Amino acid sequence: MLKPNPIHLIHVKPACEQCRVRELCLPTNLKSQDLSLMDKLVVRREPLAKGEFLYRAGEKFKGIYAIQDGAVKTYGLTVDGREQVTGFHISGEVFGLDAIDGEVHPCNAVALEKTEVCQIPFAKLEELSMEVPELLHNLSRIMSREIMREQHVLLMLGGTSAEQRIARFLLNMSQRYADQKLVSDRFRLCMSRQDISNYLGLALETVSRQFSQFQERGLIDIQNRYVQIKQFSLLKQVAQ
Amino acid sequence: MLKPNPIHLIHVKPACEQCRVRELCLPTNLKSQDLSLMDKLVVRREPLAKGEFLYRAGEKFKGIYAIQDGAVKTYGLTVDGREQVTGFHISGEVFGLDAIDGEVHPCNAVALEKTEVCQIPFAKLEELSMEVPELLHNLSRIMSREIMREQHVLLMLGGTSAEQRIARFLLNMSQRYADQKLVSDRFRLCMSRQDISNYLGLALETVSRQFSQFQERGLIDIQNRYVQIKQFSLLKQVAQ
DNA sequence: CGACTGGTTGATCTCCATCAATCCCTGTGG
DNA sequence: CCACAGGGATTGATGGAGATCAACCAGTCG
């Protein structure tokens, strides 16, 4: 089996059928013919560079987004103009669902590293959902999952110490890599300490200190943004 | 098939067509004939008494719920067994959407006062959505709204003082009464101080003290669970 | 090679959790 | 109907976790 010209692969993203994270995304369980209908909807853009915005708060809503590769941060602005991170999204995850109701994006989405996203125009997706029951169900499930995700954030934040929050945060990231069948005990944090602290409602310094402390205790190994979880059971215990 | 017993009418809640909160719920913008199809899906139960559970974590998911009148609290359990309130739901609001993905309720729902709810069996709702585009769209919108609602909670909690959180909480409740076209400057808090504090990630005493302080400053008037917001603009300023 | 961004570590102070005492609705039963 | 119990709410006193201020260090990029 010869593959003489790999060049065409450089910018063209894999179709849904070949996509690595297909099982986490909208096309799960779709029959082959429906999959290709779905595939036709998807708008695949050039990869986003780090720091590039996918959309900004106030922009008109066109469609929802799925990440093929990379990571995106979404954040809103509080009334006093402060930035509040509402989520980190990695490959296989779908986001932008918060804009469906108002048809305007209520928050900003920015790439944390080089990122490949698929845009799925929502009006067309709704149309196709009327034809394909599995797709309708997948859409419901993905939205439900997003609601649960945010509830988990509340559980993570609720009435807990900085130590617990950070332990839970690390375990949560780890789990999400595991969901993708990637190594889950060694990964690169795609966001800055600043972003983590903002997300967890802590000071940047507290996050840094806690990482150092976990390292001293032998729970993790952390070099800049590279983390290795060395003692899962102990870390879980810390997280309670 | 005889149904001689008119008793069943005693507790029958208004059909969707007559429902006070119809415009906030799934039937918005439905044509009359579709509305009656929708109406046939709805299961209307006996009103729940205060403290009664609508569902418990782990129970199989049957359908989503809409509140006609009353209030419900949803809460999850953290890994260490602590209770964490994830939301308060008042009339016109739809909840239980977090159970769609896993087909199991991830949290508990308990009535905070005498409450009338409609259950909407989800499988049937999905079926009907395939026929009625407006319904599909309403479902998407309601789920999107729920995602936004939870993001707002994050914004409310994020990096703010107890004073700000409580001001925001009051304004948020007020807004939700306004959405229902009810008086929004005078209402009864349907939940205990304990619940509020848990929800906002504060100590019960802090909530109580802050209420007293707002009262002293003339921002609100609070007697037990009855609140009157006296200075909207100032309260908004405090909330930033 | 400096300038800069992002991260670590240290010192201090403050806000809020915690502990504790008291008050006050609500509802229940004699 | 009233008294009494018990949970819900308020208020006070104290300590500590974590925010804030500040200095320093390490990659990285023009």
Coordinates of C-alpha atoms (C1' of nucleotides) in Angstrom, one line a residue:
Chain A
M1 CA 0.0 0.0 0.0
L2 CA 1.8 3.0 -1.3
K3 CA 1.3 6.5 0.1
P4 CA 3.3 8.5 -2.3
N5 CA 2.0 11.9 -1.6
P6 CA 1.4 12.7 2.0
I7 CA 1.4 16.4 1.2
H8 CA -2.4 16.7 0.7
L9 CA -2.8 15.7 4.3
I10 CA -1.1 18.8 5.6
H11 CA -4.0 21.1 5.7
V12 CA -7.0 18.9 4.9
K13 CA -8.4 17.7 8.1
P14 CA -9.7 14.1 8.2
A15 CA -13.3 13.6 7.3
C16 CA -15.6 12.6 10.2
E17 CA -15.2 9.0 9.1
Q18 CA -11.5 9.0 9.7
C19 CA -11.4 11.4 12.7
R20 CA -9.6 10.3 15.7
V21 CA -12.2 11.7 18.1
R22 CA -15.2 10.7 16.1
E23 CA -16.6 8.6 19.0
L24 CA -16.7 11.5 21.3
C25 CA -18.2 13.9 18.8
L26 CA -21.6 14.2 17.0
P27 CA -21.1 11.4 14.5
T28 CA -21.1 8.6 17.1
N29 CA -23.2 5.6 16.1
L30 CA -24.2 7.1 12.8
K31 CA -24.7 4.8 9.8
S32 CA -22.2 5.3 7.0
Q33 CA -24.6 7.2 4.7
D34 CA -25.8 9.5 7.5
L35 CA -22.2 10.1 8.4
S36 CA -21.4 11.4 5.0
L37 CA -24.4 13.7 5.2
M38 CA -23.1 14.9 8.5
D39 CA -19.6 15.2 7.0
K40 CA -20.9 17.6 4.3
L41 CA -22.1 20.0 6.9
V42 CA -18.8 20.4 8.6
V43 CA -16.7 23.5 7.8
R44 CA -13.1 22.8 8.3
R45 CA -10.9 25.8 8.6
E46 CA -7.2 26.5 8.6
P47 CA -5.8 25.6 12.0
L48 CA -5.9 28.4 14.5
A49 CA -2.7 29.7 15.9
K50 CA -2.1 30.1 19.6
G51 CA -3.9 33.2 20.8
E52 CA -6.2 33.4 17.8
F53 CA -9.9 33.9 18.6
L54 CA -12.5 31.5 17.3
Y55 CA -15.2 33.9 18.3
R56 CA -15.7 36.8 20.6
A57 CA -18.5 37.7 23.0
G58 CA -21.3 39.4 21.1
E59 CA -20.6 37.9 17.7
K60 CA -23.5 36.3 15.9
F61 CA -23.8 32.6 16.4
K62 CA -23.3 30.5 13.3
G63 CA -22.5 27.0 14.6
I64 CA -21.1 24.9 17.3
Y65 CA -17.5 23.7 17.3
A66 CA -15.7 20.5 17.8
I67 CA -12.0 20.2 18.5
Q68 CA -10.0 17.8 16.4
D69 CA -6.7 18.7 17.9
G70 CA -5.4 21.4 20.3
A71 CA -7.1 23.3 23.0
V72 CA -9.4 26.2 23.5
K73 CA -10.3 28.4 26.4
T74 CA -13.7 30.0 26.8
Y75 CA -14.1 33.0 29.1
G76 CA -16.7 35.6 29.9
L77 CA -16.4 39.1 31.2
T78 CA -17.9 39.9 34.6
V79 CA -19.9 43.1 35.0
D80 CA -16.8 44.8 36.4
G81 CA -14.8 43.8 33.3
R82 CA -12.8 41.0 34.9
E83 CA -12.1 38.0 32.8
Q84 CA -13.6 34.8 34.1
V85 CA -12.5 31.5 32.5
T86 CA -15.6 29.2 32.0
G87 CA -13.9 26.2 30.5
F88 CA -10.9 24.6 28.8
H89 CA -11.8 22.4 25.9
I90 CA -9.5 19.8 24.4
S91 CA -9.7 17.5 21.4
G92 CA -12.9 15.5 21.1
E93 CA -14.9 18.1 23.0
V94 CA -17.8 20.2 21.6
F95 CA -18.4 23.8 22.7
G96 CA -20.2 27.0 21.7
L97 CA -23.5 25.4 22.8
D98 CA -24.2 28.4 25.1
A99 CA -24.9 30.6 22.0
I100 CA -27.8 28.6 20.7
D101 CA -30.5 30.3 22.8
G102 CA -29.6 33.9 22.2
E103 CA -28.0 33.4 18.8
V104 CA -25.1 35.5 20.0
H105 CA -21.9 34.2 21.6
P106 CA -22.1 35.1 25.3
C107 CA -18.4 34.4 25.8
N108 CA -15.0 34.4 24.0
A109 CA -13.2 31.4 22.6
V110 CA -9.4 31.6 22.1
A111 CA -6.9 28.9 21.1
L112 CA -4.4 28.0 23.7
E113 CA -2.1 26.3 21.2
K114 CA -2.2 25.5 17.5
T115 CA -5.7 24.1 17.2
E116 CA -7.8 22.4 14.6
V117 CA -11.5 22.9 14.9
C118 CA -14.6 21.9 12.9
Q119 CA -17.5 24.3 12.7
I120 CA -20.9 22.7 12.5
P121 CA -23.5 25.2 11.2
F122 CA -26.3 24.9 13.7
A123 CA -29.3 25.6 11.5
K124 CA -28.2 22.8 9.1
L125 CA -27.5 20.5 12.0
E126 CA -31.0 21.0 13.3
E127 CA -32.4 20.2 9.8
L128 CA -30.4 17.1 9.5
S129 CA -31.4 16.0 13.0
M130 CA -35.0 16.0 11.8
E131 CA -34.0 13.2 9.4
V132 CA -31.5 11.3 11.5
P133 CA -32.8 10.2 14.9
E134 CA -29.3 9.1 16.1
L135 CA -28.0 12.5 15.3
L136 CA -30.8 14.2 17.3
H137 CA -30.0 12.0 20.2
N138 CA -26.3 12.6 19.9
L139 CA -26.9 16.3 20.0
S140 CA -29.1 16.0 23.1
R141 CA -26.5 13.9 24.7
I142 CA -23.6 16.3 24.0
M143 CA -25.6 19.2 25.4
S144 CA -26.5 17.2 28.4
R145 CA -22.8 16.3 28.9
E146 CA -21.9 20.0 28.8
I147 CA -24.5 20.7 31.5
M148 CA -23.0 17.9 33.6
R149 CA -19.5 19.2 32.9
E150 CA -20.4 22.5 34.4
Q151 CA -22.1 20.9 37.3
H152 CA -18.9 19.1 38.0
V153 CA -17.1 22.4 38.0
L154 CA -19.4 23.6 40.7
L155 CA -18.8 20.4 42.7
M156 CA -15.1 21.0 42.2
L157 CA -15.2 24.5 43.5
G158 CA -17.8 24.1 46.2
G159 CA -16.7 24.5 49.7
T160 CA -13.2 23.1 49.2
S161 CA -9.7 24.1 50.0
A162 CA -7.2 25.2 47.4
E163 CA -5.4 21.8 47.8
Q164 CA -8.5 19.9 47.0
R165 CA -9.4 22.1 44.0
I166 CA -6.1 21.7 42.4
A167 CA -6.0 17.9 43.0
R168 CA -9.4 17.6 41.4
F169 CA -8.4 19.8 38.5
L170 CA -5.4 17.6 37.8
L171 CA -7.5 14.4 38.0
N172 CA -10.1 16.0 35.8
M173 CA -7.7 16.8 33.1
S174 CA -6.2 13.4 33.4
Q175 CA -9.6 11.8 33.0
R176 CA -10.3 13.8 29.9
Y177 CA -7.1 12.5 28.2
A178 CA -8.1 9.0 29.3
D179 CA -11.5 9.5 27.6
Q180 CA -9.6 10.0 24.4
K181 CA -7.6 6.9 24.9
L182 CA -4.5 8.9 25.3
V183 CA -1.9 8.5 28.1
S184 CA -3.5 10.0 31.2
D185 CA -0.7 10.0 33.6
R186 CA 1.6 12.3 31.6
F187 CA 0.4 15.3 29.8
R188 CA 1.1 18.9 29.0
L189 CA -1.2 21.5 30.6
C190 CA -2.4 23.6 27.7
M191 CA -3.1 26.7 29.9
S192 CA -1.1 29.1 32.0
R193 CA -1.1 29.2 35.8
Q194 CA -3.0 32.4 35.5
D195 CA -5.8 30.7 33.6
I196 CA -5.9 27.8 36.1
S197 CA -6.1 30.1 39.0
N198 CA -8.8 32.1 37.4
Y199 CA -10.8 29.0 36.6
L200 CA -10.5 27.6 40.1
G201 CA -11.1 30.9 41.8
L202 CA -7.7 31.1 43.4
A203 CA -4.7 33.3 43.3
L204 CA -2.0 32.5 40.7
E205 CA 0.5 32.1 43.5
T206 CA -1.6 29.6 45.4
V207 CA -1.7 27.4 42.3
S208 CA 2.0 27.6 41.9
R209 CA 2.7 26.9 45.5
Q210 CA 0.3 23.9 45.6
F211 CA 1.9 22.4 42.5
S212 CA 5.3 22.7 44.2
Q213 CA 3.9 21.1 47.4
F214 CA 2.4 18.2 45.5
Q215 CA 5.8 17.7 43.9
E216 CA 7.6 17.7 47.2
R217 CA 5.1 15.2 48.5
G218 CA 5.9 12.9 45.5
L219 CA 2.3 13.0 44.2
I220 CA 3.2 14.6 40.9
D221 CA 6.2 15.6 38.9
I222 CA 5.8 19.0 37.3
Q223 CA 8.2 20.8 35.0
N224 CA 6.7 24.0 33.6
R225 CA 3.5 22.8 31.9
Y226 CA 4.5 19.1 31.8
V227 CA 2.8 17.1 34.5
Q228 CA 3.2 13.5 35.4
I229 CA 0.9 12.0 38.0
K230 CA 3.0 9.6 40.1
Q231 CA 0.6 8.6 42.8
F232 CA -3.0 8.5 41.5
S233 CA -4.4 6.9 44.7
L234 CA -2.8 9.5 47.0
L235 CA -3.9 12.4 44.7
K236 CA -7.4 11.0 44.7
Q237 CA -7.3 10.9 48.5
V238 CA -6.2 14.5 48.6
A239 CA -9.0 15.4 46.3
Q240 CA -11.3 13.4 48.6
Chain B
M1 CA -63.1 1.6 29.2
L2 CA -64.9 3.5 31.9
K3 CA -63.6 6.4 33.8
P4 CA -66.4 7.3 36.0
N5 CA -64.4 9.0 38.6
P6 CA -64.1 12.7 38.1
I7 CA -61.7 13.0 41.0
H8 CA -58.9 13.0 38.6
L9 CA -59.9 16.5 37.6
I10 CA -59.4 17.9 41.0
H11 CA -55.6 17.9 40.8
V12 CA -55.3 18.3 37.1
K13 CA -53.0 21.1 36.3
P14 CA -53.7 23.5 33.4
A15 CA -52.9 22.1 30.0
C16 CA -49.9 23.7 28.2
E17 CA -52.2 26.0 26.3
Q18 CA -53.4 27.6 29.5
C19 CA -50.2 27.4 31.5
R20 CA -49.0 30.6 33.0
V21 CA -45.3 29.9 32.2
R22 CA -45.9 28.5 28.7
E23 CA -43.7 31.1 27.0
L24 CA -40.7 30.1 29.1
C25 CA -41.2 26.4 28.6
L26 CA -41.0 24.0 25.7
P27 CA -44.3 24.9 24.0
T28 CA -43.2 28.4 23.0
N29 CA -44.2 29.3 19.5
L30 CA -45.9 26.0 18.8
K31 CA -48.9 26.0 16.5
S32 CA -52.1 25.0 18.1
Q33 CA -52.2 21.5 16.7
D34 CA -48.5 20.8 17.7
L35 CA -49.2 22.2 21.1
S36 CA -51.9 19.6 21.7
L37 CA -49.5 16.9 20.6
M38 CA -47.0 18.3 23.1
D39 CA -49.7 18.4 25.7
K40 CA -50.4 14.7 25.3
L41 CA -46.8 13.9 26.2
V42 CA -46.9 15.7 29.5
V43 CA -47.3 13.7 32.7
R44 CA -48.9 15.9 35.4
R45 CA -48.5 14.5 38.9
E46 CA -49.9 15.3 42.3
P47 CA -48.2 18.4 43.7
L48 CA -45.0 17.7 45.6
A49 CA -45.0 18.6 49.3
K50 CA -42.0 20.5 50.7
G51 CA -39.1 18.2 51.2
E52 CA -40.4 15.6 48.8
F53 CA -37.9 14.2 46.3
L54 CA -38.7 14.4 42.6
Y55 CA -35.8 12.1 41.8
R56 CA -32.6 11.0 43.5
A57 CA -29.1 10.6 42.2
G58 CA -28.7 7.2 40.6
E59 CA -32.3 6.8 39.5
K60 CA -33.0 6.0 35.9
F61 CA -33.8 8.9 33.8
K62 CA -37.3 9.0 32.4
G63 CA -37.9 12.6 31.4
I64 CA -37.2 16.2 32.0
Y65 CA -39.2 18.4 34.3
A66 CA -40.8 21.8 34.0
I67 CA -42.0 23.7 37.1
Q68 CA -45.5 25.2 36.9
D69 CA -45.5 26.6 40.4
G70 CA -43.2 26.3 43.4
A71 CA -39.4 25.7 43.6
V72 CA -37.0 22.9 43.5
K73 CA -33.4 22.5 44.6
T74 CA -30.9 20.2 42.8
Y75 CA -27.8 19.0 44.5
G76 CA -25.0 16.6 44.1
L77 CA -22.8 14.8 46.5
T78 CA -19.0 15.4 46.4
V79 CA -16.6 12.5 46.6
D80 CA -16.3 13.1 50.3
G81 CA -20.1 12.9 50.8
R82 CA -20.7 16.6 51.2
E83 CA -23.9 18.0 49.7
Q84 CA -23.3 20.6 47.0
V85 CA -26.3 22.6 45.7
T86 CA -26.1 22.9 42.0
G87 CA -29.2 25.0 41.4
F88 CA -32.5 26.4 42.5
H89 CA -35.3 26.2 40.0
I90 CA -38.5 28.2 40.0
S91 CA -41.6 28.2 38.0
G92 CA -41.2 28.4 34.2
E93 CA -37.8 26.7 34.4
V94 CA -36.9 23.3 33.0
F95 CA -34.4 21.0 34.6
G96 CA -33.2 17.4 34.7
L97 CA -31.3 17.9 31.4
D98 CA -28.1 16.7 33.0
A99 CA -29.5 13.1 33.0
I100 CA -30.0 12.8 29.2
D101 CA -26.4 11.7 28.4
G102 CA -26.0 8.9 31.0
E103 CA -29.7 8.0 31.3
V104 CA -29.3 8.2 35.1
H105 CA -29.8 11.2 37.3
P106 CA -26.5 12.5 38.4
C107 CA -28.0 14.6 41.2
N108 CA -31.0 14.9 43.5
A109 CA -34.0 17.1 43.1
V110 CA -36.1 18.1 46.1
A111 CA -39.1 20.4 46.5
L112 CA -38.4 23.5 48.5
E113 CA -42.1 24.3 49.0
K114 CA -45.3 22.9 47.6
T115 CA -44.5 22.4 44.0
E116 CA -46.3 21.5 40.8
V117 CA -44.2 20.0 38.1
C118 CA -44.7 18.5 34.7
Q119 CA -42.8 15.5 33.6
I120 CA -42.0 15.3 29.9
P121 CA -40.9 11.8 28.9
F122 CA -37.7 12.4 27.0
A123 CA -37.9 9.5 24.4
K124 CA -41.3 10.7 23.3
L125 CA -40.2 14.3 23.3
E126 CA -37.3 13.4 20.9
E127 CA -39.8 11.5 18.7
L128 CA -42.1 14.5 18.5
S129 CA -39.2 16.8 17.9
M130 CA -38.5 14.9 14.7
E131 CA -41.9 16.0 13.4
V132 CA -42.1 19.5 14.8
P133 CA -39.1 21.7 13.9
E134 CA -40.1 24.4 16.4
L135 CA -40.1 21.9 19.2
L136 CA -36.6 20.7 18.3
H137 CA -35.4 24.2 18.3
N138 CA -37.1 25.0 21.6
L139 CA -35.4 22.0 23.1
S140 CA -32.0 23.1 21.9
R141 CA -32.7 26.6 23.2
I142 CA -33.7 25.4 26.6
M143 CA -30.6 23.2 26.9
S144 CA -28.5 26.1 25.7
R145 CA -30.1 28.3 28.3
E146 CA -29.2 25.9 31.0
I147 CA -25.6 25.8 29.9
M148 CA -25.6 29.6 30.0
R149 CA -27.2 29.6 33.4
E150 CA -24.5 27.5 34.8
Q151 CA -21.9 29.7 33.2
H152 CA -23.5 32.6 35.0
V153 CA -23.1 30.8 38.2
L154 CA -19.4 30.5 37.5
L155 CA -19.2 34.2 36.7
M156 CA -21.1 34.8 40.0
L157 CA -18.7 32.8 42.0
G158 CA -15.5 33.6 40.3
G159 CA -12.9 35.6 42.1
T160 CA -15.3 37.7 44.1
S161 CA -16.0 38.7 47.7
A162 CA -18.9 37.4 49.7
E163 CA -20.5 40.8 49.4
Q164 CA -20.5 40.7 45.6
R165 CA -21.7 37.1 45.5
I166 CA -24.7 37.8 47.7
A167 CA -25.6 40.9 45.8
R168 CA -25.4 39.0 42.5
F169 CA -27.4 36.2 44.0
L170 CA -30.2 38.6 45.0
L171 CA -30.2 40.3 41.6
N172 CA -30.2 37.0 39.8
M173 CA -33.3 35.8 41.8
S174 CA -35.0 39.1 41.1
Q175 CA -34.3 38.8 37.4
R176 CA -35.8 35.4 37.3
Y177 CA -39.0 36.6 38.8
A178 CA -39.0 39.5 36.3
D179 CA -38.6 36.9 33.5
Q180 CA -41.9 35.5 34.6
K181 CA -43.5 38.9 34.6
L182 CA -43.9 38.8 38.4
V183 CA -42.9 41.5 40.8
S184 CA -39.2 41.5 40.9
D185 CA -38.4 43.8 43.8
R186 CA -40.3 41.9 46.4
F187 CA -40.2 38.1 46.7
R188 CA -39.9 35.3 49.1
L189 CA -36.6 33.3 49.1
C190 CA -37.6 29.8 48.6
M191 CA -34.5 28.3 50.2
S192 CA -32.8 28.4 53.6
R193 CA -29.7 30.4 54.4
Q194 CA -27.9 27.1 54.6
D195 CA -28.8 26.4 51.0
I196 CA -27.8 29.8 49.8
S197 CA -24.4 29.6 51.6
N198 CA -23.8 26.2 50.2
Y199 CA -24.7 27.3 46.7
L200 CA -22.5 30.4 46.9
G201 CA -19.6 28.6 48.5
L202 CA -19.8 30.7 51.7
A203 CA -20.5 30.0 55.4
L204 CA -24.1 30.3 56.5
E205 CA -23.1 33.0 59.0
T206 CA -21.5 35.0 56.3
V207 CA -24.7 35.1 54.3
S208 CA -26.7 36.1 57.3
R209 CA -24.3 38.9 58.2
Q210 CA -24.2 40.2 54.7
F211 CA -28.0 40.3 54.5
S212 CA -28.0 42.2 57.8
Q213 CA -25.4 44.6 56.5
F214 CA -27.3 45.2 53.2
Q215 CA -30.3 46.0 55.3
E216 CA -28.4 48.5 57.5
R217 CA -27.1 50.2 54.4
G218 CA -30.7 50.5 53.1
L219 CA -30.1 48.4 50.0
I220 CA -32.7 45.8 50.9
D221 CA -35.3 45.0 53.5
I222 CA -35.2 41.5 54.7
Q223 CA -37.5 39.7 57.1
N224 CA -36.8 36.0 57.4
R225 CA -37.2 34.8 53.8
Y226 CA -39.1 37.9 52.5
V227 CA -36.8 40.3 50.6
Q228 CA -37.5 43.7 49.2
I229 CA -34.9 45.3 47.0
K230 CA -35.0 49.0 47.8
Q231 CA -32.0 50.3 45.9
F232 CA -31.5 48.4 42.7
S233 CA -28.9 50.7 41.4
L234 CA -26.8 50.6 44.5
L235 CA -27.1 46.9 44.8
K236 CA -26.0 46.5 41.2
Q237 CA -23.0 48.7 42.0
V238 CA -22.1 46.5 44.9
A239 CA -22.4 43.5 42.6
Q240 CA -20.2 45.4 40.2
Chain C
dC1 C1' 22.0 39.7 24.4
dG2 C1' 18.6 42.3 26.8
dA3 C1' 13.5 42.6 27.3
dC4 C1' 9.6 40.2 28.3
dT5 C1' 6.4 36.9 29.6
dG6 C1' 5.4 33.2 32.7
dG7 C1' 6.5 30.9 36.9
dT8 C1' 8.3 30.3 41.7
dT9 C1' 9.1 31.7 46.4
dG10 C1' 8.8 34.7 50.6
dA11 C1' 6.4 38.0 54.0
dT12 C1' 2.4 40.1 55.5
dC13 C1' -2.4 41.1 56.1
dT14 C1' -7.3 40.5 55.6
dC15 C1' -11.5 38.4 54.8
dC16 C1' -14.1 34.8 56.0
dA17 C1' -14.7 30.1 58.2
dT18 C1' -15.3 28.3 62.5
dC19 C1' -16.9 27.9 67.2
dA20 C1' -20.2 29.4 70.4
dA21 C1' -24.2 31.6 72.5
dT22 C1' -28.7 33.4 71.8
dC23 C1' -32.9 34.5 69.5
dC24 C1' -37.0 33.6 67.0
dC25 C1' -40.3 31.4 63.8
dT26 C1' -43.1 27.2 63.0
dG27 C1' -45.4 23.6 63.9
dT28 C1' -47.1 20.0 67.1
dG29 C1' -49.4 17.8 70.8
dG30 C1' -51.4 18.0 75.3
Chain D
dC1 C1' -55.1 27.6 72.8
dC2 C1' -50.8 27.7 74.7
dA3 C1' -46.4 25.8 75.8
dC4 C1' -42.7 23.7 74.4
dA5 C1' -39.4 21.6 71.2
dG6 C1' -36.4 22.1 67.4
dG7 C1' -34.7 23.8 63.4
dG8 C1' -33.5 28.2 61.2
dA9 C1' -31.4 32.6 61.7
dT10 C1' -28.6 36.2 63.9
dT11 C1' -24.7 38.0 66.3
dG12 C1' -20.1 37.9 68.6
dA13 C1' -15.2 36.4 69.1
dT14 C1' -11.1 34.2 67.2
dG15 C1' -7.8 31.9 64.1
dG16 C1' -6.1 30.5 59.8
dA17 C1' -6.1 29.8 54.7
dG18 C1' -5.2 32.1 51.1
dA19 C1' -5.0 36.9 48.8
dT20 C1' -1.9 40.5 48.0
dC21 C1' 2.5 42.7 47.6
dA22 C1' 7.1 42.0 46.3
dA23 C1' 11.4 40.1 44.7
dC24 C1' 13.5 36.9 42.0
dC25 C1' 14.3 33.2 38.4
dA26 C1' 13.9 30.9 33.8
dG27 C1' 12.7 30.2 29.2
dT28 C1' 11.8 32.7 24.7
dC29 C1' 11.8 35.8 21.1
dG30 C1' 13.1 39.7 18.4

